[in-house]
PDB file of C-alpha atoms in Angstrom:
ATOM      1  CA  MET A 955     -34.495  24.436 272.643  1.00  0.00           C
ATOM      2  CA  ARG A 956     -34.483  26.985 269.806  1.00  0.00           C
ATOM      3  CA  VAL A 957     -32.436  24.639 267.636  1.00  0.00           C
ATOM      4  CA  SER A 958     -35.000  21.866 268.166  1.00  0.00           C
ATOM      5  CA  ILE A 959     -37.910  24.115 267.204  1.00  0.00           C
ATOM      6  CA  TYR A 960     -36.111  25.339 264.066  1.00  0.00           C
ATOM      7  CA  ALA A 961     -35.244  21.761 263.159  1.00  0.00           C
ATOM      8  CA  LEU A 962     -38.884  20.726 263.627  1.00  0.00           C
ATOM      9  CA  VAL A 963     -40.163  23.607 261.485  1.00  0.00           C
ATOM     10  CA  ALA A 964     -37.615  22.830 258.749  1.00  0.00           C
ATOM     11  CA  SER A 965     -38.523  19.144 258.890  1.00  0.00           C
ATOM     12  CA  VAL A 966     -42.237  19.895 258.519  1.00  0.00           C
ATOM     13  CA  ALA A 967     -41.567  22.273 255.603  1.00  0.00           C
ATOM     14  CA  VAL A 968     -39.465  19.682 253.759  1.00  0.00           C
ATOM     15  CA  THR A 969     -41.980  16.905 254.419  1.00  0.00           C
ATOM     16  CA  THR A 970     -44.887  19.068 253.280  1.00  0.00           C
ATOM     17  CA  SER A 971     -43.176  20.102 250.039  1.00  0.00           C
ATOM     18  CA  ALA A 972     -42.040  16.538 249.301  1.00  0.00           C
ATOM     19  CA  PHE A 973     -45.614  15.284 249.505  1.00  0.00           C
ATOM     20  CA  ALA A 974     -47.450  18.209 247.925  1.00  0.00           C
ATOM     21  CA  ALA A 975     -50.781  17.222 246.469  1.00  0.00           C
ATOM     22  CA  GLU A 976     -50.937  16.916 242.705  1.00  0.00           C
ATOM     23  CA  VAL A 977     -53.637  18.988 241.022  1.00  0.00           C
ATOM     24  CA  GLU A 978     -55.985  16.750 239.046  1.00  0.00           C
ATOM     25  CA  PRO A 979     -56.569  17.684 235.377  1.00  0.00           C
ATOM     26  CA  THR A 980     -60.197  18.647 236.071  1.00  0.00           C
ATOM     27  CA  ALA A 981     -59.146  20.915 238.981  1.00  0.00           C
ATOM     28  CA  VAL A 982     -56.609  23.058 237.098  1.00  0.00           C
ATOM     29  CA  SER A 983     -57.479  26.747 237.393  1.00  0.00           C
ATOM     30  CA  TYR A 984     -56.864  28.826 234.244  1.00  0.00           C
ATOM     31  CA  GLU A 985     -56.853  32.622 234.224  1.00  0.00           C
ATOM     32  CA  ASP A 986     -56.604  34.043 230.707  1.00  0.00           C
ATOM     33  CA  GLY A 987     -55.040  30.720 229.719  1.00  0.00           C
ATOM     34  CA  ALA A 988     -52.325  30.858 232.388  1.00  0.00           C
ATOM     35  CA  VAL A 989     -51.968  28.504 235.365  1.00  0.00           C
ATOM     36  CA  ALA A 990     -50.389  30.399 238.247  1.00  0.00           C
ATOM     37  CA  MET A 991     -49.897  27.543 240.691  1.00  0.00           C
ATOM     38  CA  SER A 992     -47.613  24.560 240.207  1.00  0.00           C
ATOM     39  CA  LEU A 993     -49.492  21.357 239.402  1.00  0.00           C
ATOM     40  CA  THR A 994     -47.323  19.442 241.868  1.00  0.00           C
ATOM     41  CA  GLY A 995     -45.916  21.900 244.385  1.00  0.00           C
ATOM     42  CA  VAL A 996     -42.488  20.650 243.315  1.00  0.00           C
ATOM     43  CA  ALA A 997     -40.170  22.583 241.025  1.00  0.00           C
ATOM     44  CA  GLY A 998     -39.734  21.194 237.545  1.00  0.00           C
ATOM     45  CA  ASN A 999     -36.464  19.674 236.344  1.00  0.00           C
ATOM     46  CA  ALA A1000     -35.291  21.421 233.167  1.00  0.00           C
ATOM     47  CA  GLU A1001     -33.083  18.472 232.109  1.00  0.00           C
ATOM     48  CA  GLU A1002     -36.035  16.084 232.302  1.00  0.00           C
ATOM     49  CA  GLY A1003     -38.150  18.671 230.500  1.00  0.00           C
ATOM     50  CA  ALA A1004     -35.716  18.731 227.583  1.00  0.00           C
ATOM     51  CA  LYS A1005     -36.006  14.949 227.316  1.00  0.00           C
ATOM     52  CA  ILE A1006     -39.812  15.165 227.280  1.00  0.00           C
ATOM     53  CA  VAL A1007     -39.812  17.937 224.653  1.00  0.00           C
ATOM     54  CA  GLY A1008     -37.619  15.835 222.358  1.00  0.00           C
ATOM     55  CA  SER A1009     -39.058  12.384 223.061  1.00  0.00           C
ATOM     56  CA  LYS A1010     -41.390  10.932 220.472  1.00  0.00           C
ATOM     57  CA  LYS A1011     -42.852   8.723 223.222  1.00  0.00           C
ATOM     58  CA  LEU A1012     -43.655  11.614 225.560  1.00  0.00           C
ATOM     59  CA  GLY A1013     -44.234  15.270 224.682  1.00  0.00           C
ATOM     60  CA  ASN A1014     -42.834  15.140 221.157  1.00  0.00           C
ATOM     61  CA  CYS A1015     -42.981  18.926 221.013  1.00  0.00           C
ATOM     62  CA  VAL A1016     -40.375  18.904 218.246  1.00  0.00           C
ATOM     63  CA  ALA A1017     -42.865  17.262 215.897  1.00  0.00           C
ATOM     64  CA  CYS A1018     -44.446  20.707 215.513  1.00  0.00           C
ATOM     65  CA  HIS A1019     -41.921  23.128 217.017  1.00  0.00           C
ATOM     66  CA  GLU A1020     -38.296  23.885 216.271  1.00  0.00           C
ATOM     67  CA  VAL A1021     -35.922  24.040 219.251  1.00  0.00           C
ATOM     68  CA  SER A1022     -32.418  25.210 218.324  1.00  0.00           C
ATOM     69  CA  ALA A1023     -31.155  24.155 221.763  1.00  0.00           C
ATOM     70  CA  LEU A1024     -31.842  20.516 220.792  1.00  0.00           C
ATOM     71  CA  PRO A1025     -29.838  20.241 217.538  1.00  0.00           C
ATOM     72  CA  ASP A1026     -29.335  16.465 217.827  1.00  0.00           C
ATOM     73  CA  ILE A1027     -33.061  15.807 217.450  1.00  0.00           C
ATOM     74  CA  ALA A1028     -33.838  15.301 213.781  1.00  0.00           C
ATOM     75  CA  PHE A1029     -36.948  16.274 211.846  1.00  0.00           C
ATOM     76  CA  GLN A1030     -38.044  19.223 213.939  1.00  0.00           C
ATOM     77  CA  GLY A1031     -41.350  20.745 212.924  1.00  0.00           C
ATOM     78  CA  MET A1032     -42.367  24.116 211.621  1.00  0.00           C
ATOM     79  CA  ILE A1033     -46.128  23.915 212.174  1.00  0.00           C
ATOM     80  CA  GLY A1034     -46.029  25.723 215.523  1.00  0.00           C
ATOM     81  CA  PRO A1035     -43.858  28.665 216.496  1.00  0.00           C
ATOM     82  CA  ALA A1036     -40.188  28.042 217.258  1.00  0.00           C
ATOM     83  CA  LEU A1037     -39.682  27.523 220.982  1.00  0.00           C
ATOM     84  CA  ASP A1038     -36.450  29.530 220.959  1.00  0.00           C
ATOM     85  CA  GLY A1039     -37.015  32.451 223.333  1.00  0.00           C
ATOM     86  CA  ALA A1040     -40.136  30.899 224.904  1.00  0.00           C
ATOM     87  CA  GLY A1041     -38.827  31.841 228.346  1.00  0.00           C
ATOM     88  CA  ASP A1042     -38.732  35.492 227.282  1.00  0.00           C
ATOM     89  CA  ARG A1043     -42.094  35.521 225.475  1.00  0.00           C
ATOM     90  CA  TRP A1044     -44.196  33.889 228.171  1.00  0.00           C
ATOM     91  CA  SER A1045     -44.213  33.792 231.959  1.00  0.00           C
ATOM     92  CA  GLU A1046     -43.944  30.506 233.841  1.00  0.00           C
ATOM     93  CA  ALA A1047     -47.706  30.611 234.495  1.00  0.00           C
ATOM     94  CA  GLU A1048     -48.425  31.175 230.801  1.00  0.00           C
ATOM     95  CA  LEU A1049     -46.056  28.367 229.784  1.00  0.00           C
ATOM     96  CA  ARG A1050     -47.770  26.024 232.264  1.00  0.00           C
ATOM     97  CA  GLY A1051     -51.178  26.918 230.829  1.00  0.00           C
ATOM     98  CA  ILE A1052     -50.016  26.495 227.234  1.00  0.00           C
ATOM     99  CA  VAL A1053     -48.451  23.083 227.887  1.00  0.00           C
ATOM    100  CA  ALA A1054     -51.341  21.847 230.035  1.00  0.00           C
ATOM    101  CA  ASN A1055     -54.083  22.987 227.638  1.00  0.00           C
ATOM    102  CA  ALA A1056     -53.135  25.502 224.941  1.00  0.00           C
ATOM    103  CA  LYS A1057     -56.766  25.781 223.867  1.00  0.00           C
ATOM    104  CA  MET A1058     -57.459  27.808 227.008  1.00  0.00           C
ATOM    105  CA  MET A1059     -55.115  30.554 225.730  1.00  0.00           C
ATOM    106  CA  PHE A1060     -55.201  30.083 221.970  1.00  0.00           C
ATOM    107  CA  GLU A1061     -58.700  29.209 220.818  1.00  0.00           C
ATOM    108  CA  GLY A1062     -58.665  26.965 217.778  1.00  0.00           C
ATOM    109  CA  THR A1063     -55.040  25.879 218.171  1.00  0.00           C
ATOM    110  CA  MET A1064     -54.175  22.431 216.920  1.00  0.00           C
ATOM    111  CA  MET A1065     -51.738  21.880 219.816  1.00  0.00           C
ATOM    112  CA  PRO A1066     -52.830  18.902 221.904  1.00  0.00           C
ATOM    113  CA  SER A1067     -53.912  19.326 225.512  1.00  0.00           C
ATOM    114  CA  PHE A1068     -51.245  17.509 227.487  1.00  0.00           C
ATOM    115  CA  TYR A1069     -52.960  17.704 230.894  1.00  0.00           C
ATOM    116  CA  LYS A1070     -56.594  17.059 230.171  1.00  0.00           C
ATOM    117  CA  ASP A1071     -58.560  13.842 230.458  1.00  0.00           C
ATOM    118  CA  THR A1072     -62.182  14.773 229.707  1.00  0.00           C
ATOM    119  CA  GLY A1073     -64.172  16.692 227.147  1.00  0.00           C
ATOM    120  CA  TYR A1074     -62.712  15.416 223.913  1.00  0.00           C
ATOM    121  CA  ILE A1075     -62.687  12.319 221.760  1.00  0.00           C
ATOM    122  CA  ARG A1076     -59.582  10.178 221.626  1.00  0.00           C
ATOM    123  CA  PRO A1077     -58.755   7.444 219.142  1.00  0.00           C
ATOM    124  CA  GLY A1078     -59.896   3.906 219.819  1.00  0.00           C
ATOM    125  CA  LYS A1079     -58.226   1.518 222.194  1.00  0.00           C
ATOM    126  CA  ALA A1080     -54.735   0.745 220.877  1.00  0.00           C
ATOM    127  CA  TYR A1081     -55.909   0.550 217.269  1.00  0.00           C
ATOM    128  CA  THR A1082     -58.075  -2.495 217.993  1.00  0.00           C
ATOM    129  CA  GLY A1083     -61.159  -1.032 216.373  1.00  0.00           C
ATOM    130  CA  LYS A1084     -62.820  -0.825 219.785  1.00  0.00           C
ATOM    131  CA  ALA A1085     -63.808   2.349 221.570  1.00  0.00           C
ATOM    132  CA  ALA A1086     -61.469   3.606 224.252  1.00  0.00           C
ATOM    133  CA  ASP A1087     -62.574   3.018 227.813  1.00  0.00           C
ATOM    134  CA  ASP A1088     -62.876   5.772 230.436  1.00  0.00           C
ATOM    135  CA  THR A1089     -59.516   5.033 232.038  1.00  0.00           C
ATOM    136  CA  LEU A1090     -57.406   7.176 229.712  1.00  0.00           C
ATOM    137  CA  GLY A1091     -55.360   9.725 231.594  1.00  0.00           C
ATOM    138  CA  PRO A1092     -53.637  12.894 230.465  1.00  0.00           C
ATOM    139  CA  LEU A1093     -50.849  12.680 227.884  1.00  0.00           C
ATOM    140  CA  LEU A1094     -48.286  13.931 230.423  1.00  0.00           C
ATOM    141  CA  SER A1095     -48.238  13.726 234.215  1.00  0.00           C
ATOM    142  CA  ALA A1096     -48.379  16.852 236.363  1.00  0.00           C
ATOM    143  CA  GLN A1097     -44.649  16.529 237.127  1.00  0.00           C
ATOM    144  CA  GLN A1098     -43.841  16.118 233.439  1.00  0.00           C
ATOM    145  CA  ILE A1099     -45.756  19.352 232.753  1.00  0.00           C
ATOM    146  CA  GLU A1100     -43.674  21.083 235.436  1.00  0.00           C
ATOM    147  CA  ASP A1101     -40.476  19.659 233.921  1.00  0.00           C
ATOM    148  CA  VAL A1102     -41.390  20.926 230.433  1.00  0.00           C
ATOM    149  CA  VAL A1103     -42.259  24.354 231.865  1.00  0.00           C
ATOM    150  CA  ALA A1104     -38.891  24.459 233.661  1.00  0.00           C
ATOM    151  CA  TYR A1105     -37.107  23.650 230.399  1.00  0.00           C
ATOM    152  CA  LEU A1106     -39.074  26.115 228.273  1.00  0.00           C
ATOM    153  CA  ALA A1107     -38.365  28.852 230.834  1.00  0.00           C
ATOM    154  CA  THR A1108     -34.630  28.354 230.153  1.00  0.00           C
ATOM    155  CA  LEU A1109     -35.066  29.095 226.432  1.00  0.00           C
ATOM    156  CA  LYS A1110     -34.094  32.764 226.272  1.00  0.00           C
ATOM    157  CA  ASP A1111     -33.196  34.927 223.279  1.00  0.00           C
TER     158      ASP A1111
END
């Protein structure tokens, strides 16, 4: 009987974590710019995070930041601070807050808010000359934010 109860508890725990509710961009809770709780309830994947950081179609972090751990990505930027050692400089909660909406921690920063969908003006609809509709979502999904945070946390001095 004990084995059955333990199996049931383990099954419920796995099921609950697999279907954790995603935090909506408007419901993210910032404390001094940091976001303590995961946006998905699922751990980020550092390998996927590296792809997002270097992808010009996704995060494109390297457009502004240099990342020595990604030497094969050309034309890395020097506008923002180098991301080398980011995992030592900031906690996971701080990294999550910075990636989700850096303006909550660094007022006046030019870094885009990757997990925000209200309160700012975006370019027109696909360069058609028409205004964008209200269906624009955040630049990155909640899981992509978690993946980037997982990758940045690996960047140690």
